[in-house]
């Protein structure tokens, strides 16, 4: 395949002089070289893109796995916290019951002492 257009070759053959618009063979060589380098660079970019995509997919899978593990651990900790909260509520109920019993006992003692004092004062 020739780098020179067919029309230009016909004109050169007819006049035996290269036309003014015909580029030098060096220009066509450089143009082809640039084209090959462009193809090579494009291929390398695609290869790097594929490698990076594979690596990103791998990291995504690892991240998803870690997320699942952390989520399950967080769920277990939340369950433990809920059980602890239930125990604390039970202890709080018991403390409230003891507090009411203690207040009742103090009131009973005060009423008893008041009764004894009033009885002693009336005699």
PDB file of N, CA and C in Angstrom, residues 25-71:
ATOM      1  N   UNK A  25       7.818  12.028   1.062  1.00  0.00           N
ATOM      2  CA  UNK A  25       7.710  10.682   1.644  1.00  0.00           C
ATOM      3  C   UNK A  25       8.041  10.672   3.133  1.00  0.00           C
ATOM      4  N   UNK A  26       8.916  11.575   3.566  1.00  0.00           N
ATOM      5  CA  UNK A  26       9.241  11.655   4.987  1.00  0.00           C
ATOM      6  C   UNK A  26       8.015  12.021   5.810  1.00  0.00           C
ATOM      7  N   UNK A  27       7.202  12.926   5.244  1.00  0.00           N
ATOM      8  CA  UNK A  27       5.981  13.334   5.944  1.00  0.00           C
ATOM      9  C   UNK A  27       5.056  12.125   6.103  1.00  0.00           C
ATOM     10  N   UNK A  28       4.869  11.341   5.038  1.00  0.00           N
ATOM     11  CA  UNK A  28       4.003  10.173   5.112  1.00  0.00           C
ATOM     12  C   UNK A  28       4.570   9.121   6.065  1.00  0.00           C
ATOM     13  N   UNK A  29       5.903   8.979   6.061  1.00  0.00           N
ATOM     14  CA  UNK A  29       6.531   8.051   6.998  1.00  0.00           C
ATOM     15  C   UNK A  29       6.248   8.466   8.434  1.00  0.00           C
ATOM     16  N   UNK A  30       6.435   9.761   8.710  1.00  0.00           N
ATOM     17  CA  UNK A  30       6.173  10.263  10.064  1.00  0.00           C
ATOM     18  C   UNK A  30       4.697  10.122  10.434  1.00  0.00           C
ATOM     19  N   UNK A  31       3.837  10.350   9.459  1.00  0.00           N
ATOM     20  CA  UNK A  31       2.405  10.214   9.705  1.00  0.00           C
ATOM     21  C   UNK A  31       2.060   8.762  10.061  1.00  0.00           C
ATOM     22  N   UNK A  32       2.636   7.821   9.317  1.00  0.00           N
ATOM     23  CA  UNK A  32       2.402   6.408   9.626  1.00  0.00           C
ATOM     24  C   UNK A  32       2.986   6.036  10.989  1.00  0.00           C
ATOM     25  N   UNK A  33       4.144   6.576  11.265  1.00  0.00           N
ATOM     26  CA  UNK A  33       4.787   6.310  12.569  1.00  0.00           C
ATOM     27  C   UNK A  33       3.917   6.826  13.708  1.00  0.00           C
ATOM     28  N   UNK A  34       3.378   8.034  13.550  1.00  0.00           N
ATOM     29  CA  UNK A  34       2.481   8.608  14.565  1.00  0.00           C
ATOM     30  C   UNK A  34       1.244   7.730  14.730  1.00  0.00           C
ATOM     31  N   UNK A  35       0.729   7.247  13.603  1.00  0.00           N
ATOM     32  CA  UNK A  35      -0.448   6.388  13.647  1.00  0.00           C
ATOM     33  C   UNK A  35      -0.154   5.092  14.416  1.00  0.00           C
ATOM     34  N   UNK A  36       1.000   4.475  14.150  1.00  0.00           N
ATOM     35  CA  UNK A  36       1.369   3.248  14.861  1.00  0.00           C
ATOM     36  C   UNK A  36       1.565   3.521  16.353  1.00  0.00           C
ATOM     37  N   UNK A  37       2.208   4.624  16.667  1.00  0.00           N
ATOM     38  CA  UNK A  37       2.414   4.968  18.074  1.00  0.00           C
ATOM     39  C   UNK A  37       1.082   5.226  18.777  1.00  0.00           C
ATOM     40  N   UNK A  38       0.170   5.859  18.053  1.00  0.00           N
ATOM     41  CA  UNK A  38      -1.162   6.115  18.607  1.00  0.00           C
ATOM     42  C   UNK A  38      -1.884   4.798  18.897  1.00  0.00           C
ATOM     43  N   UNK A  39      -1.796   3.851  17.954  1.00  0.00           N
ATOM     44  CA  UNK A  39      -2.429   2.548  18.166  1.00  0.00           C
ATOM     45  C   UNK A  39      -1.799   1.820  19.349  1.00  0.00           C
ATOM     46  N   UNK A  40      -0.464   1.883  19.420  1.00  0.00           N
ATOM     47  CA  UNK A  40       0.235   1.224  20.517  1.00  0.00           C
ATOM     48  C   UNK A  40      -0.157   1.839  21.857  1.00  0.00           C
ATOM     49  N   UNK A  41      -0.193   3.162  21.908  1.00  0.00           N
ATOM     50  CA  UNK A  41      -0.563   3.856  23.139  1.00  0.00           C
ATOM     51  C   UNK A  41      -2.010   3.555  23.524  1.00  0.00           C
ATOM     52  N   UNK A  42      -2.888   3.543  22.543  1.00  0.00           N
ATOM     53  CA  UNK A  42      -4.295   3.219  22.821  1.00  0.00           C
ATOM     54  C   UNK A  42      -4.426   1.809  23.374  1.00  0.00           C
ATOM     55  N   UNK A  43      -3.682   0.858  22.809  1.00  0.00           N
ATOM     56  CA  UNK A  43      -3.709  -0.527  23.284  1.00  0.00           C
ATOM     57  C   UNK A  43      -3.190  -0.616  24.722  1.00  0.00           C
ATOM     58  N   UNK A  44      -2.106   0.088  24.997  1.00  0.00           N
ATOM     59  CA  UNK A  44      -1.550   0.067  26.349  1.00  0.00           C
ATOM     60  C   UNK A  44      -2.510   0.698  27.349  1.00  0.00           C
ATOM     61  N   UNK A  45      -3.163   1.767  26.936  1.00  0.00           N
ATOM     62  CA  UNK A  45      -4.147   2.412  27.820  1.00  0.00           C
ATOM     63  C   UNK A  45      -5.287   1.452  28.119  1.00  0.00           C
ATOM     64  N   UNK A  46      -5.746   0.718  27.102  1.00  0.00           N
ATOM     65  CA  UNK A  46      -6.822  -0.255  27.314  1.00  0.00           C
ATOM     66  C   UNK A  46      -6.374  -1.355  28.264  1.00  0.00           C
ATOM     67  N   UNK A  47      -5.128  -1.826  28.106  1.00  0.00           N
ATOM     68  CA  UNK A  47      -4.610  -2.865  28.993  1.00  0.00           C
ATOM     69  C   UNK A  47      -4.556  -2.374  30.433  1.00  0.00           C
ATOM     70  N   UNK A  48      -4.050  -1.161  30.623  1.00  0.00           N
ATOM     71  CA  UNK A  48      -3.970  -0.593  31.970  1.00  0.00           C
ATOM     72  C   UNK A  48      -5.379  -0.408  32.538  1.00  0.00           C
ATOM     73  N   UNK A  49      -6.293   0.037  31.703  1.00  0.00           N
ATOM     74  CA  UNK A  49      -7.677   0.224  32.143  1.00  0.00           C
ATOM     75  C   UNK A  49      -8.283  -1.108  32.594  1.00  0.00           C
ATOM     76  N   UNK A  50      -8.033  -2.173  31.841  1.00  0.00           N
ATOM     77  CA  UNK A  50      -8.547  -3.490  32.226  1.00  0.00           C
ATOM     78  C   UNK A  50      -7.939  -3.957  33.543  1.00  0.00           C
ATOM     79  N   UNK A  51      -6.623  -3.758  33.691  1.00  0.00           N
ATOM     80  CA  UNK A  51      -5.962  -4.160  34.936  1.00  0.00           C
ATOM     81  C   UNK A  51      -6.530  -3.376  36.121  1.00  0.00           C
ATOM     82  N   UNK A  52      -6.697  -2.069  35.925  1.00  0.00           N
ATOM     83  CA  UNK A  52      -7.230  -1.244  37.009  1.00  0.00           C
ATOM     84  C   UNK A  52      -8.672  -1.623  37.331  1.00  0.00           C
ATOM     85  N   UNK A  53      -9.451  -1.926  36.316  1.00  0.00           N
ATOM     86  CA  UNK A  53     -10.839  -2.339  36.543  1.00  0.00           C
ATOM     87  C   UNK A  53     -10.886  -3.636  37.349  1.00  0.00           C
ATOM     88  N   UNK A  54     -10.016  -4.585  37.001  1.00  0.00           N
ATOM     89  CA  UNK A  54      -9.967  -5.846  37.739  1.00  0.00           C
ATOM     90  C   UNK A  54      -9.549  -5.603  39.183  1.00  0.00           C
ATOM     91  N   UNK A  55      -8.575  -4.756  39.376  1.00  0.00           N
ATOM     92  CA  UNK A  55      -8.107  -4.454  40.737  1.00  0.00           C
ATOM     93  C   UNK A  55      -9.196  -3.749  41.542  1.00  0.00           C
ATOM     94  N   UNK A  56      -9.891  -2.821  40.922  1.00  0.00           N
ATOM     95  CA  UNK A  56     -10.977  -2.110  41.602  1.00  0.00           C
ATOM     96  C   UNK A  56     -12.084  -3.090  41.981  1.00  0.00           C
ATOM     97  N   UNK A  57     -12.411  -4.016  41.068  1.00  0.00           N
ATOM     98  CA  UNK A  57     -13.431  -5.018  41.379  1.00  0.00           C
ATOM     99  C   UNK A  57     -13.002  -5.879  42.561  1.00  0.00           C
ATOM    100  N   UNK A  58     -11.726  -6.264  42.582  1.00  0.00           N
ATOM    101  CA  UNK A  58     -11.205  -7.058  43.695  1.00  0.00           C
ATOM    102  C   UNK A  58     -11.305  -6.286  45.008  1.00  0.00           C
ATOM    103  N   UNK A  59     -10.929  -5.024  44.979  1.00  0.00           N
ATOM    104  CA  UNK A  59     -11.002  -4.207  46.195  1.00  0.00           C
ATOM    105  C   UNK A  59     -12.449  -3.989  46.623  1.00  0.00           C
ATOM    106  N   UNK A  60     -13.352  -3.849  45.666  1.00  0.00           N
ATOM    107  CA  UNK A  60     -14.766  -3.710  45.991  1.00  0.00           C
ATOM    108  C   UNK A  60     -15.281  -4.955  46.718  1.00  0.00           C
ATOM    109  N   UNK A  61     -14.871  -6.132  46.234  1.00  0.00           N
ATOM    110  CA  UNK A  61     -15.290  -7.372  46.882  1.00  0.00           C
ATOM    111  C   UNK A  61     -14.750  -7.452  48.311  1.00  0.00           C
ATOM    112  N   UNK A  62     -13.484  -7.072  48.489  1.00  0.00           N
ATOM    113  CA  UNK A  62     -12.909  -7.087  49.834  1.00  0.00           C
ATOM    114  C   UNK A  62     -13.626  -6.100  50.742  1.00  0.00           C
ATOM    115  N   UNK A  63     -13.910  -4.924  50.223  1.00  0.00           N
ATOM    116  CA  UNK A  63     -14.605  -3.908  51.002  1.00  0.00           C
ATOM    117  C   UNK A  63     -16.001  -4.375  51.381  1.00  0.00           C
ATOM    118  N   UNK A  64     -16.680  -5.018  50.446  1.00  0.00           N
ATOM    119  CA  UNK A  64     -18.016  -5.543  50.731  1.00  0.00           C
ATOM    120  C   UNK A  64     -17.949  -6.613  51.819  1.00  0.00           C
ATOM    121  N   UNK A  65     -16.932  -7.482  51.732  1.00  0.00           N
ATOM    122  CA  UNK A  65     -16.755  -8.526  52.740  1.00  0.00           C
ATOM    123  C   UNK A  65     -16.508  -7.914  54.116  1.00  0.00           C
ATOM    124  N   UNK A  66     -15.638  -6.929  54.165  1.00  0.00           N
ATOM    125  CA  UNK A  66     -15.367  -6.253  55.445  1.00  0.00           C
ATOM    126  C   UNK A  66     -16.615  -5.554  55.972  1.00  0.00           C
ATOM    127  N   UNK A  67     -17.371  -4.959  55.087  1.00  0.00           N
ATOM    128  CA  UNK A  67     -18.608  -4.289  55.489  1.00  0.00           C
ATOM    129  C   UNK A  67     -19.588  -5.291  56.100  1.00  0.00           C
ATOM    130  N   UNK A  68     -19.686  -6.471  55.485  1.00  0.00           N
ATOM    131  CA  UNK A  68     -20.582  -7.509  56.004  1.00  0.00           C
ATOM    132  C   UNK A  68     -20.118  -7.952  57.392  1.00  0.00           C
ATOM    133  N   UNK A  69     -18.812  -8.161  57.552  1.00  0.00           N
ATOM    134  CA  UNK A  69     -18.280  -8.585  58.846  1.00  0.00           C
ATOM    135  C   UNK A  69     -18.550  -7.534  59.918  1.00  0.00           C
ATOM    136  N   UNK A  70     -18.265  -6.286  59.577  1.00  0.00           N
ATOM    137  CA  UNK A  70     -18.488  -5.211  60.550  1.00  0.00           C
ATOM    138  C   UNK A  70     -19.969  -5.064  60.886  1.00  0.00           C
ATOM    139  N   UNK A  71     -20.815  -5.214  59.890  1.00  0.00           N
ATOM    140  CA  UNK A  71     -22.258  -5.113  60.140  1.00  0.00           C
ATOM    141  C   UNK A  71     -22.723  -6.215  61.086  1.00  0.00           C
TER     142      UNK A  71
END
